[in-house]
Amino acid sequence: MINVYTTYLENIEKHDIYVLIDTLRATSTISTLLHCKIKSLEIVESLEKAFLKKNKILIGERNAQKIKGFDYSNSPVEILKNKEKLNGKEIVLTTTNGAKAFNKISSMGKVIPLSLLNLNSVYEYVKDYTDIGIVCSGSNGVSSLEDLYTAGLFLRNFKDVDLNDGAKIALSIANLSVEEIKNSDHARTMKRLNLNEDIKFCFKLNVFNEVIIME
Amino acid sequence: MINVYTTYLENIEKHDIYVLIDTLRATSTISTLLHCKIKSLEIVESLEKAFLKKNKILIGERNAQKIKGFDYSNSPVEILKNKEKLNGKEIVLTTTNGAKAFNKISSMGKVIPLSLLNLNSVYEYVKDYTDIGIVCSGSNGVSSLEDLYTAGLFLRNFKDVDLNDGAKIALSIANLSVEEIKNSDHARTMKRLNLNEDIKFCFKLNVFNEVIIME
């Protein structure tokens, strides 16, 4: 059984493992950080908690913008440019939507962050599970096209699995053109903030092969 | 601007008017009740509140089944069979999902219940609004195919309107076959309870022309 939840606000059941999606950009940032061979990753919801973490690298955004006093924004492109500096470092990440979603589901079980950037590698990791919950973060408390698109592409790998309505919704969205997905509400917000490079990057498929299981 | 919310649990913005969808079955029951020329309709969340309403007709379900002590189930087919008895009556309705959704959005503004049964009539009523929120009830706190399908068919009537991601999701689901929609999670629950006649009826298009605005 694979259940997709179109936002983390839905009534999420107990599953053996959870896959978390926040395509623009939290889980894309996480995939990129893993590729930079960081030492550890902690996700926190509030700025207060982030600033309490001494001697760690602070990465995040509020309303898609960099946070004053933070080391880096929630930007995969910025992260990748600083790959050498992040090698071996302890990271604290806070984002507007993804961190809230992570907070809710990490209290329920193991969580694997998924982005388009590491889609096949996450599939290889979870393919033998028979009970998977895929949670889309959405954008500001509503469903987002880009998260359902990622969920749909991910689901295409599975054969002969029972799917809930949410999974069927994701598969339908995966049939839309990538240009339509790149014109989603949150992508348009990012375009207004000149974050076009991040949008472009987050839609690349399978450029990284790192996977992390968070508890 | 038209925003579709895939469940009432999403972060619903302020709109000039709201359209509420619970295809299986609350808003289909409401459309049928209006056709029966009832005197009034009140929607309540709890059984306690329903039983306090003296001298009114009690209609509802819990987990898709009739409630002990109630006059009728949340069944459009059962309602239609009793059309004459319901004429001129004051009705109290409580359902598992639709009543919760109604309770949340009725505190925000005017609500028009929409089903496939009265789709064109509701469109005629709201077509001149420029800011509409369409709220899908979903099923037990998750998105449902049948509500997004109804939202998508409804949206096809509008031309040149800004749509949020939720609305684009609904339009995508409206492209699925009606047989696929009739195999949704909630429809399968209803089939197990031998409620096939209600499923069949709820997917009829534009058999009624009554509309109600609830506040």
Short mmCIF file of C-alpha atoms in Angstrom, two decimals:
data_model
loop_
_atom_site.label_atom_id
_atom_site.label_comp_id
_atom_site.label_asym_id
_atom_site.label_seq_id
_atom_site.Cartn_x
_atom_site.Cartn_y
_atom_site.Cartn_z
CA MET A 1 0.00 0.00 0.00
CA ILE A 2 1.27 3.45 -0.90
CA ASN A 3 -0.60 6.47 0.38
CA VAL A 4 0.16 9.96 -0.90
CA TYR A 5 -0.88 12.91 1.26
CA THR A 6 -1.26 16.09 -0.79
CA THR A 7 -0.25 18.22 2.22
CA TYR A 8 1.14 17.39 5.65
CA LEU A 9 -2.07 18.86 7.10
CA GLU A 10 -4.02 15.80 5.99
CA ASN A 11 -4.92 12.97 8.34
CA ILE A 12 -1.70 10.92 7.99
CA GLU A 13 -1.95 7.23 8.89
CA LYS A 14 0.74 5.06 10.41
CA HIS A 15 3.12 3.65 7.78
CA ASP A 16 6.30 1.56 7.93
CA ILE A 17 8.28 4.39 6.33
CA TYR A 18 7.63 7.95 5.16
CA VAL A 19 8.91 9.77 2.10
CA LEU A 20 8.85 13.55 2.45
CA ILE A 21 8.67 15.82 -0.61
CA ASP A 22 9.25 19.57 -0.77
CA THR A 23 10.49 20.02 -4.33
CA LEU A 24 10.81 23.83 -4.06
CA ARG A 25 13.07 23.64 -2.16
CA ALA A 26 13.64 21.93 1.19
CA THR A 27 14.13 18.34 0.04
CA SER A 28 16.10 19.51 -3.02
CA THR A 29 18.37 21.41 -0.64
CA ILE A 30 18.72 18.29 1.52
CA SER A 31 19.67 16.13 -1.49
CA THR A 32 22.29 18.71 -2.42
CA LEU A 33 23.63 18.90 1.13
CA LEU A 34 24.02 15.11 1.24
CA HIS A 35 25.99 15.31 -1.99
CA CYS A 36 28.28 17.84 -0.27
CA LYS A 37 29.13 15.13 2.27
CA ILE A 38 28.02 17.00 5.34
CA LYS A 39 28.56 15.41 8.75
CA SER A 40 25.03 15.80 10.12
CA LEU A 41 21.68 17.40 9.37
CA GLU A 42 19.10 18.66 11.82
CA ILE A 43 15.78 20.19 10.76
CA VAL A 44 14.13 22.71 13.08
CA GLU A 45 10.89 24.62 12.74
CA SER A 46 11.71 27.89 14.49
CA LEU A 47 14.47 30.48 14.06
CA GLU A 48 14.82 30.49 17.85
CA LYS A 49 15.83 26.83 17.86
CA ALA A 50 18.18 27.34 14.92
CA PHE A 51 20.06 30.20 16.58
CA LEU A 52 20.57 28.07 19.72
CA LYS A 53 22.71 25.61 17.71
CA LYS A 54 26.22 26.88 18.32
CA ASN A 55 29.10 26.08 15.93
CA LYS A 56 26.78 24.67 13.30
CA ILE A 57 26.07 25.94 9.79
CA LEU A 58 22.63 27.61 9.59
CA ILE A 59 20.71 27.22 6.35
CA GLY A 60 17.14 28.33 5.67
CA GLU A 61 14.48 30.69 4.41
CA ARG A 62 11.31 32.47 5.40
CA ASN A 63 8.89 33.30 2.58
CA ALA A 64 11.48 31.98 0.12
CA GLN A 65 14.13 34.51 1.23
CA LYS A 66 17.43 34.15 3.11
CA ILE A 67 17.30 34.69 6.87
CA LYS A 68 19.45 37.46 8.39
CA GLY A 69 22.32 35.95 10.34
CA PHE A 70 22.14 32.60 8.52
CA ASP A 71 25.10 31.17 6.60
CA TYR A 72 23.19 30.13 3.50
CA SER A 73 19.72 30.36 2.02
CA ASN A 74 17.54 27.32 1.30
CA SER A 75 19.04 27.29 -2.18
CA PRO A 76 20.44 24.13 -3.79
CA VAL A 77 22.37 26.24 -6.30
CA GLU A 78 23.99 28.30 -3.52
CA ILE A 79 24.72 25.11 -1.54
CA LEU A 80 26.35 23.42 -4.51
CA LYS A 81 28.59 26.44 -5.16
CA ASN A 82 29.87 26.09 -1.58
CA LYS A 83 30.32 22.33 -1.68
CA GLU A 84 33.91 22.36 -0.35
CA LYS A 85 33.05 24.61 2.59
CA LEU A 86 30.16 22.34 3.63
CA ASN A 87 32.14 19.11 3.49
CA GLY A 88 32.13 17.47 6.93
CA LYS A 89 30.04 20.17 8.56
CA GLU A 90 27.09 19.93 10.96
CA ILE A 91 24.04 21.57 9.39
CA VAL A 92 20.86 23.07 10.84
CA LEU A 93 18.05 23.67 8.31
CA THR A 94 14.81 25.59 8.79
CA THR A 95 12.25 26.31 6.06
CA THR A 96 8.70 27.70 5.88
CA ASN A 97 6.84 24.54 4.81
CA GLY A 98 9.22 21.58 4.71
CA ALA A 99 10.33 21.90 8.32
CA LYS A 100 6.72 21.89 9.57
CA ALA A 101 5.97 18.83 7.47
CA PHE A 102 9.12 17.08 8.68
CA ASN A 103 8.30 17.89 12.29
CA LYS A 104 4.86 16.28 12.01
CA ILE A 105 5.90 13.07 10.28
CA SER A 106 9.22 12.50 12.03
CA SER A 107 7.19 12.03 15.21
CA MET A 108 5.44 9.12 13.45
CA GLY A 109 8.39 7.17 12.03
CA LYS A 110 11.45 7.11 9.79
CA VAL A 111 11.50 9.82 7.12
CA ILE A 112 13.37 9.83 3.81
CA PRO A 113 13.53 13.23 2.09
CA LEU A 114 12.85 12.93 -1.66
CA SER A 115 13.47 15.38 -4.49
CA LEU A 116 13.65 15.00 -8.25
CA LEU A 117 17.42 15.28 -7.81
CA ASN A 118 17.69 11.89 -6.08
CA LEU A 119 14.47 10.18 -7.16
CA ASN A 120 15.89 6.85 -8.35
CA SER A 121 18.18 6.47 -5.36
CA VAL A 122 15.32 6.93 -2.93
CA TYR A 123 13.29 4.43 -4.94
CA GLU A 124 16.10 1.87 -4.70
CA TYR A 125 16.11 2.36 -0.94
CA VAL A 126 12.36 2.01 -0.31
CA LYS A 127 11.30 -0.36 -3.12
CA ASP A 128 11.00 -3.40 -0.85
CA TYR A 129 8.74 -1.70 1.68
CA THR A 130 5.10 -2.73 1.35
CA ASP A 131 3.60 0.15 3.34
CA ILE A 132 4.83 3.61 2.40
CA GLY A 133 3.44 7.04 3.23
CA ILE A 134 4.48 9.80 0.82
CA VAL A 135 3.90 13.24 2.30
CA CYS A 136 3.87 16.35 0.11
CA SER A 137 4.77 19.48 2.02
CA GLY A 138 2.72 21.77 -0.20
CA SER A 139 3.12 25.50 -0.10
CA ASN A 140 1.81 27.63 2.76
CA GLY A 141 -0.76 25.05 3.77
CA VAL A 142 -2.17 24.20 0.34
CA SER A 143 -1.35 21.47 -2.18
CA SER A 144 1.37 22.27 -4.68
CA LEU A 145 1.75 21.03 -8.23
CA GLU A 146 5.50 20.48 -7.96
CA ASP A 147 5.27 18.18 -4.93
CA LEU A 148 2.53 16.04 -6.50
CA TYR A 149 4.56 15.95 -9.72
CA THR A 150 7.57 14.55 -7.85
CA ALA A 151 5.35 12.07 -6.02
CA GLY A 152 3.84 10.97 -9.34
CA LEU A 153 7.19 10.42 -11.06
CA PHE A 154 8.34 8.47 -8.00
CA LEU A 155 5.19 6.29 -8.02
CA ARG A 156 5.70 5.35 -11.67
CA ASN A 157 8.54 3.09 -10.49
CA PHE A 158 6.20 0.86 -8.50
CA LYS A 159 4.21 -1.94 -10.11
CA ASP A 160 1.12 -3.73 -8.76
CA VAL A 161 0.81 -1.70 -5.58
CA ASP A 162 -2.45 -0.54 -3.99
CA LEU A 163 -2.70 3.24 -4.25
CA ASN A 164 -4.92 5.63 -2.33
CA ASP A 165 -6.74 8.55 -3.96
CA GLY A 166 -3.79 10.85 -3.20
CA ALA A 167 -1.45 8.57 -5.14
CA LYS A 168 -3.83 8.55 -8.12
CA ILE A 169 -3.92 12.35 -7.96
CA ALA A 170 -0.10 12.43 -8.02
CA LEU A 171 0.05 10.10 -11.03
CA SER A 172 -2.39 12.35 -12.87
CA ILE A 173 -0.27 15.44 -12.14
CA ALA A 174 2.85 13.62 -13.37
CA ASN A 175 1.22 13.64 -16.81
CA LEU A 176 1.28 17.44 -16.96
CA SER A 177 4.10 19.08 -18.87
CA VAL A 178 7.13 20.11 -16.85
CA GLU A 179 6.60 23.67 -18.12
CA GLU A 180 3.16 23.69 -16.50
CA ILE A 181 4.68 22.46 -13.24
CA LYS A 182 7.39 25.13 -13.45
CA ASN A 183 4.56 27.67 -13.53
CA SER A 184 3.14 26.53 -10.18
CA ASP A 185 2.13 29.06 -7.53
CA HIS A 186 5.32 28.65 -5.54
CA ALA A 187 7.53 28.68 -8.63
CA ARG A 188 5.94 31.98 -9.64
CA THR A 189 6.70 33.41 -6.21
CA MET A 190 10.31 32.30 -6.66
CA LYS A 191 10.50 33.87 -10.13
CA ARG A 192 9.42 37.20 -8.65
CA LEU A 193 12.38 36.85 -6.24
CA ASN A 194 14.77 36.09 -9.15
CA LEU A 195 15.29 32.51 -8.01
CA ASN A 196 15.07 31.11 -11.54
CA GLU A 197 18.32 29.18 -11.24
CA ASP A 198 16.98 27.24 -8.28
CA ILE A 199 13.77 26.35 -10.12
CA LYS A 200 15.78 25.10 -13.08
CA PHE A 201 18.06 23.07 -10.84
CA CYS A 202 15.31 21.52 -8.70
CA PHE A 203 13.70 20.02 -11.81
CA LYS A 204 16.81 18.09 -12.83
CA LEU A 205 16.26 14.35 -12.52
CA ASN A 206 18.64 12.00 -10.73
CA VAL A 207 21.78 14.09 -10.56
CA PHE A 208 22.56 12.88 -7.02
CA ASN A 209 22.51 9.39 -5.54
CA GLU A 210 22.68 10.15 -1.83
CA VAL A 211 19.83 9.15 0.50
CA ILE A 212 19.36 9.87 4.20
CA ILE A 213 16.98 8.30 6.69
CA MET A 214 15.97 10.77 9.38
CA GLU A 215 14.46 9.88 12.73
CA MET B 1 -9.21 34.26 -9.09
CA ILE B 2 -10.48 30.79 -8.28
CA ASN B 3 -8.75 28.78 -5.58
CA VAL B 4 -9.49 25.10 -5.09
CA TYR B 5 -8.64 23.56 -1.72
CA THR B 6 -8.19 19.80 -1.96
CA THR B 7 -9.41 19.36 1.63
CA TYR B 8 -11.01 21.72 4.15
CA LEU B 9 -7.92 21.15 6.32
CA GLU B 10 -5.86 23.35 4.00
CA ASN B 11 -5.08 26.96 4.75
CA ILE B 12 -8.21 28.54 3.27
CA GLU B 13 -7.97 32.21 2.30
CA LYS B 14 -10.72 34.80 2.44
CA HIS B 15 -12.89 34.75 -0.70
CA ASP B 16 -16.04 36.58 -1.78
CA ILE B 17 -17.95 33.32 -1.94
CA TYR B 18 -17.28 29.65 -1.22
CA VAL B 19 -18.41 26.56 -3.10
CA LEU B 20 -18.43 23.40 -0.99
CA ILE B 21 -18.09 19.95 -2.56
CA ASP B 22 -18.73 16.57 -0.96
CA THR B 23 -19.75 14.46 -3.93
CA LEU B 24 -20.14 11.25 -1.88
CA ARG B 25 -22.51 12.28 -0.44
CA ALA B 26 -23.28 15.39 1.62
CA THR B 27 -23.63 17.96 -1.14
CA SER B 28 -25.42 15.45 -3.39
CA THR B 29 -27.88 14.88 -0.54
CA ILE B 30 -28.29 18.64 -0.16
CA SER B 31 -29.02 19.09 -3.89
CA THR B 32 -31.61 16.33 -3.64
CA LEU B 33 -33.19 17.85 -0.52
CA LEU B 34 -33.52 21.23 -2.27
CA HIS B 35 -35.29 19.48 -5.13
CA CYS B 36 -37.72 18.04 -2.55
CA LYS B 37 -38.71 21.63 -1.69
CA ILE B 38 -37.80 21.46 1.98
CA LYS B 39 -38.55 24.48 4.16
CA SER B 40 -35.10 24.86 5.77
CA LEU B 41 -31.74 23.14 6.10
CA GLU B 42 -29.34 23.25 9.02
CA ILE B 43 -25.99 21.46 9.02
CA VAL B 44 -24.54 20.40 12.37
CA GLU B 45 -21.32 18.59 13.20
CA SER B 46 -22.31 16.55 16.24
CA LEU B 47 -25.06 14.04 16.93
CA GLU B 48 -25.67 15.84 20.22
CA LYS B 49 -26.62 19.03 18.41
CA ALA B 50 -28.78 17.13 15.92
CA PHE B 51 -30.81 15.40 18.65
CA LEU B 52 -31.48 18.75 20.33
CA LYS B 53 -33.43 19.91 17.26
CA LYS B 54 -37.01 19.04 18.17
CA ASN B 55 -39.70 18.55 15.51
CA LYS B 56 -37.19 18.56 12.70
CA ILE B 57 -36.29 15.79 10.27
CA LEU B 58 -32.89 14.27 11.12
CA ILE B 59 -30.74 13.09 8.21
CA GLY B 60 -27.17 11.86 8.37
CA GLU B 61 -24.47 9.23 8.59
CA ARG B 62 -21.42 8.18 10.51
CA ASN B 63 -18.82 6.14 8.60
CA ALA B 64 -21.23 6.09 5.64
CA GLN B 65 -24.00 4.35 7.64
CA LYS B 66 -27.41 5.51 8.90
CA ILE B 67 -27.52 6.85 12.47
CA LYS B 68 -29.81 5.11 14.97
CA GLY B 69 -32.77 7.34 15.79
CA PHE B 70 -32.42 9.40 12.61
CA ASP B 71 -35.22 9.69 10.05
CA TYR B 72 -33.09 9.15 6.95
CA SER B 73 -29.54 8.29 5.99
CA ASN B 74 -27.26 10.66 4.04
CA SER B 75 -28.54 8.99 0.89
CA PRO B 76 -29.77 10.96 -2.13
CA VAL B 77 -31.58 7.87 -3.43
CA GLU B 78 -33.41 7.37 -0.12
CA ILE B 79 -34.21 11.10 0.04
CA LEU B 80 -35.64 11.14 -3.49
CA LYS B 81 -37.86 8.14 -2.74
CA ASN B 82 -39.36 10.14 0.15
CA LYS B 83 -39.76 13.39 -1.77
CA GLU B 84 -43.41 13.93 -0.84
CA LYS B 85 -42.78 13.40 2.89
CA LEU B 86 -39.92 15.92 2.89
CA ASN B 87 -41.85 18.67 1.10
CA GLY B 88 -42.04 21.76 3.33
CA LYS B 89 -40.08 20.19 6.17
CA GLU B 90 -37.29 21.60 8.36
CA ILE B 91 -34.18 19.47 7.96
CA VAL B 92 -31.12 18.90 10.14
CA LEU B 93 -28.17 17.19 8.41
CA THR B 94 -24.98 15.79 9.95
CA THR B 95 -22.27 13.89 8.07
CA THR B 96 -18.74 12.65 8.80
CA ASN B 97 -16.77 14.92 6.47
CA GLY B 98 -19.08 17.43 4.80
CA ALA B 99 -20.43 18.87 8.06
CA LYS B 100 -16.91 19.54 9.35
CA ALA B 101 -15.96 21.23 6.10
CA PHE B 102 -19.15 23.29 6.13
CA ASN B 103 -18.59 24.33 9.73
CA LYS B 104 -15.11 25.65 8.94
CA ILE B 105 -15.97 27.64 5.82
CA SER B 106 -19.40 28.91 6.87
CA SER B 107 -17.56 30.89 9.56
CA MET B 108 -15.65 32.62 6.73
CA GLY B 109 -18.47 33.60 4.37
CA LYS B 110 -21.38 32.54 2.18
CA VAL B 111 -21.31 28.88 1.15
CA ILE B 112 -22.96 27.25 -1.87
CA PRO B 113 -23.07 23.44 -1.76
CA LEU B 114 -22.15 21.92 -5.14
CA SER B 115 -22.63 18.42 -6.48
CA LEU B 116 -22.56 16.93 -9.97
CA LEU B 117 -26.36 16.84 -9.69
CA ASN B 118 -26.69 20.64 -9.81
CA LEU B 119 -23.37 21.67 -11.38
CA ASN B 120 -24.67 24.00 -14.11
CA SER B 121 -27.14 25.74 -11.82
CA VAL B 122 -24.43 26.55 -9.27
CA TYR B 123 -22.23 27.80 -12.11
CA GLU B 124 -25.03 30.12 -13.30
CA TYR B 125 -25.29 31.50 -9.78
CA VAL B 126 -21.57 32.17 -9.15
CA LYS B 127 -20.30 32.92 -12.67
CA ASP B 128 -20.11 36.68 -12.12
CA TYR B 129 -18.02 36.44 -8.96
CA THR B 130 -14.34 37.24 -9.50
CA ASP B 131 -13.02 35.68 -6.29
CA ILE B 132 -14.25 32.17 -5.53
CA GLY B 133 -12.96 29.57 -3.07
CA ILE B 134 -13.90 26.00 -3.93
CA VAL B 135 -13.48 23.69 -0.95
CA CYS B 136 -13.36 19.92 -1.39
CA SER B 137 -14.44 18.07 1.73
CA GLY B 138 -12.28 15.04 1.01
CA SER B 139 -12.74 11.80 2.87
CA ASN B 140 -11.67 11.32 6.49
CA GLY B 141 -9.12 14.10 6.28
CA VAL B 142 -7.48 13.23 2.96
CA SER B 143 -8.09 14.41 -0.60
CA SER B 144 -10.66 12.45 -2.57
CA LEU B 145 -10.79 11.85 -6.30
CA GLU B 146 -14.54 12.39 -6.57
CA ASP B 147 -14.47 15.87 -5.01
CA LEU B 148 -11.60 17.03 -7.22
CA TYR B 149 -13.42 15.55 -10.23
CA THR B 150 -16.52 17.61 -9.45
CA ALA B 151 -14.36 20.70 -8.90
CA GLY B 152 -12.63 20.11 -12.23
CA LEU B 153 -15.86 19.71 -14.21
CA PHE B 154 -17.18 22.87 -12.55
CA LEU B 155 -14.00 24.82 -13.41
CA ARG B 156 -14.25 23.90 -17.08
CA ASN B 157 -17.13 26.39 -17.30
CA PHE B 158 -14.89 29.36 -16.49
CA LYS B 159 -12.77 31.09 -19.12
CA ASP B 160 -9.74 33.33 -18.59
CA VAL B 161 -9.66 33.08 -14.83
CA ASP B 162 -6.52 32.87 -12.66
CA LEU B 163 -6.33 29.43 -11.06
CA ASN B 164 -4.26 28.29 -8.09
CA ASP B 165 -2.39 24.97 -8.01
CA GLY B 166 -5.42 23.26 -6.42
CA ALA B 167 -7.59 24.30 -9.36
CA LYS B 168 -5.03 22.94 -11.83
CA ILE B 169 -5.01 19.68 -9.86
CA ALA B 170 -8.81 19.52 -10.11
CA LEU B 171 -8.74 20.12 -13.89
CA SER B 172 -6.22 17.31 -14.26
CA ILE B 173 -8.44 14.91 -12.27
CA ALA B 174 -11.44 15.87 -14.42
CA ASN B 175 -9.60 14.23 -17.32
CA LEU B 176 -9.71 10.81 -15.63
CA SER B 177 -12.45 8.41 -16.70
CA VAL B 178 -15.62 8.44 -14.63
CA GLU B 179 -15.06 4.71 -13.99
CA GLU B 180 -11.72 5.52 -12.34
CA ILE B 181 -13.42 8.14 -10.18
CA LYS B 182 -16.16 5.65 -9.25
CA ASN B 183 -13.38 3.43 -7.93
CA SER B 184 -12.14 6.05 -5.45
CA ASP B 185 -11.35 5.12 -1.87
CA HIS B 186 -14.66 6.38 -0.51
CA ALA B 187 -16.66 4.85 -3.35
CA ARG B 188 -15.07 1.48 -2.55
CA THR B 189 -16.07 1.87 1.10
CA MET B 190 -19.62 2.58 -0.06
CA LYS B 191 -19.61 -0.47 -2.37
CA ARG B 192 -18.70 -2.66 0.60
CA LEU B 193 -21.79 -1.25 2.34
CA ASN B 194 -23.99 -2.01 -0.71
CA LEU B 195 -24.50 1.67 -1.47
CA ASN B 196 -24.05 1.20 -5.22
CA GLU B 197 -27.29 2.97 -6.09
CA ASP B 198 -26.10 6.13 -4.35
CA ILE B 199 -22.75 6.06 -6.18
CA LYS B 200 -24.54 5.71 -9.50
CA PHE B 201 -26.94 8.54 -8.66
CA CYS B 202 -24.30 10.97 -7.34
CA PHE B 203 -22.47 10.82 -10.69
CA LYS B 204 -25.49 11.98 -12.70
CA LEU B 205 -24.89 15.42 -14.18
CA ASN B 206 -27.35 18.30 -13.89
CA VAL B 207 -30.51 16.50 -12.94
CA PHE B 208 -31.50 19.25 -10.48
CA ASN B 209 -31.49 23.02 -10.84
CA GLU B 210 -31.89 24.13 -7.24
CA VAL B 211 -29.18 26.17 -5.50
CA ILE B 212 -28.96 27.31 -1.89
CA ILE B 213 -26.72 29.92 -0.31
CA MET B 214 -25.92 29.05 3.30
CA GLU B 215 -24.63 31.47 5.91
#
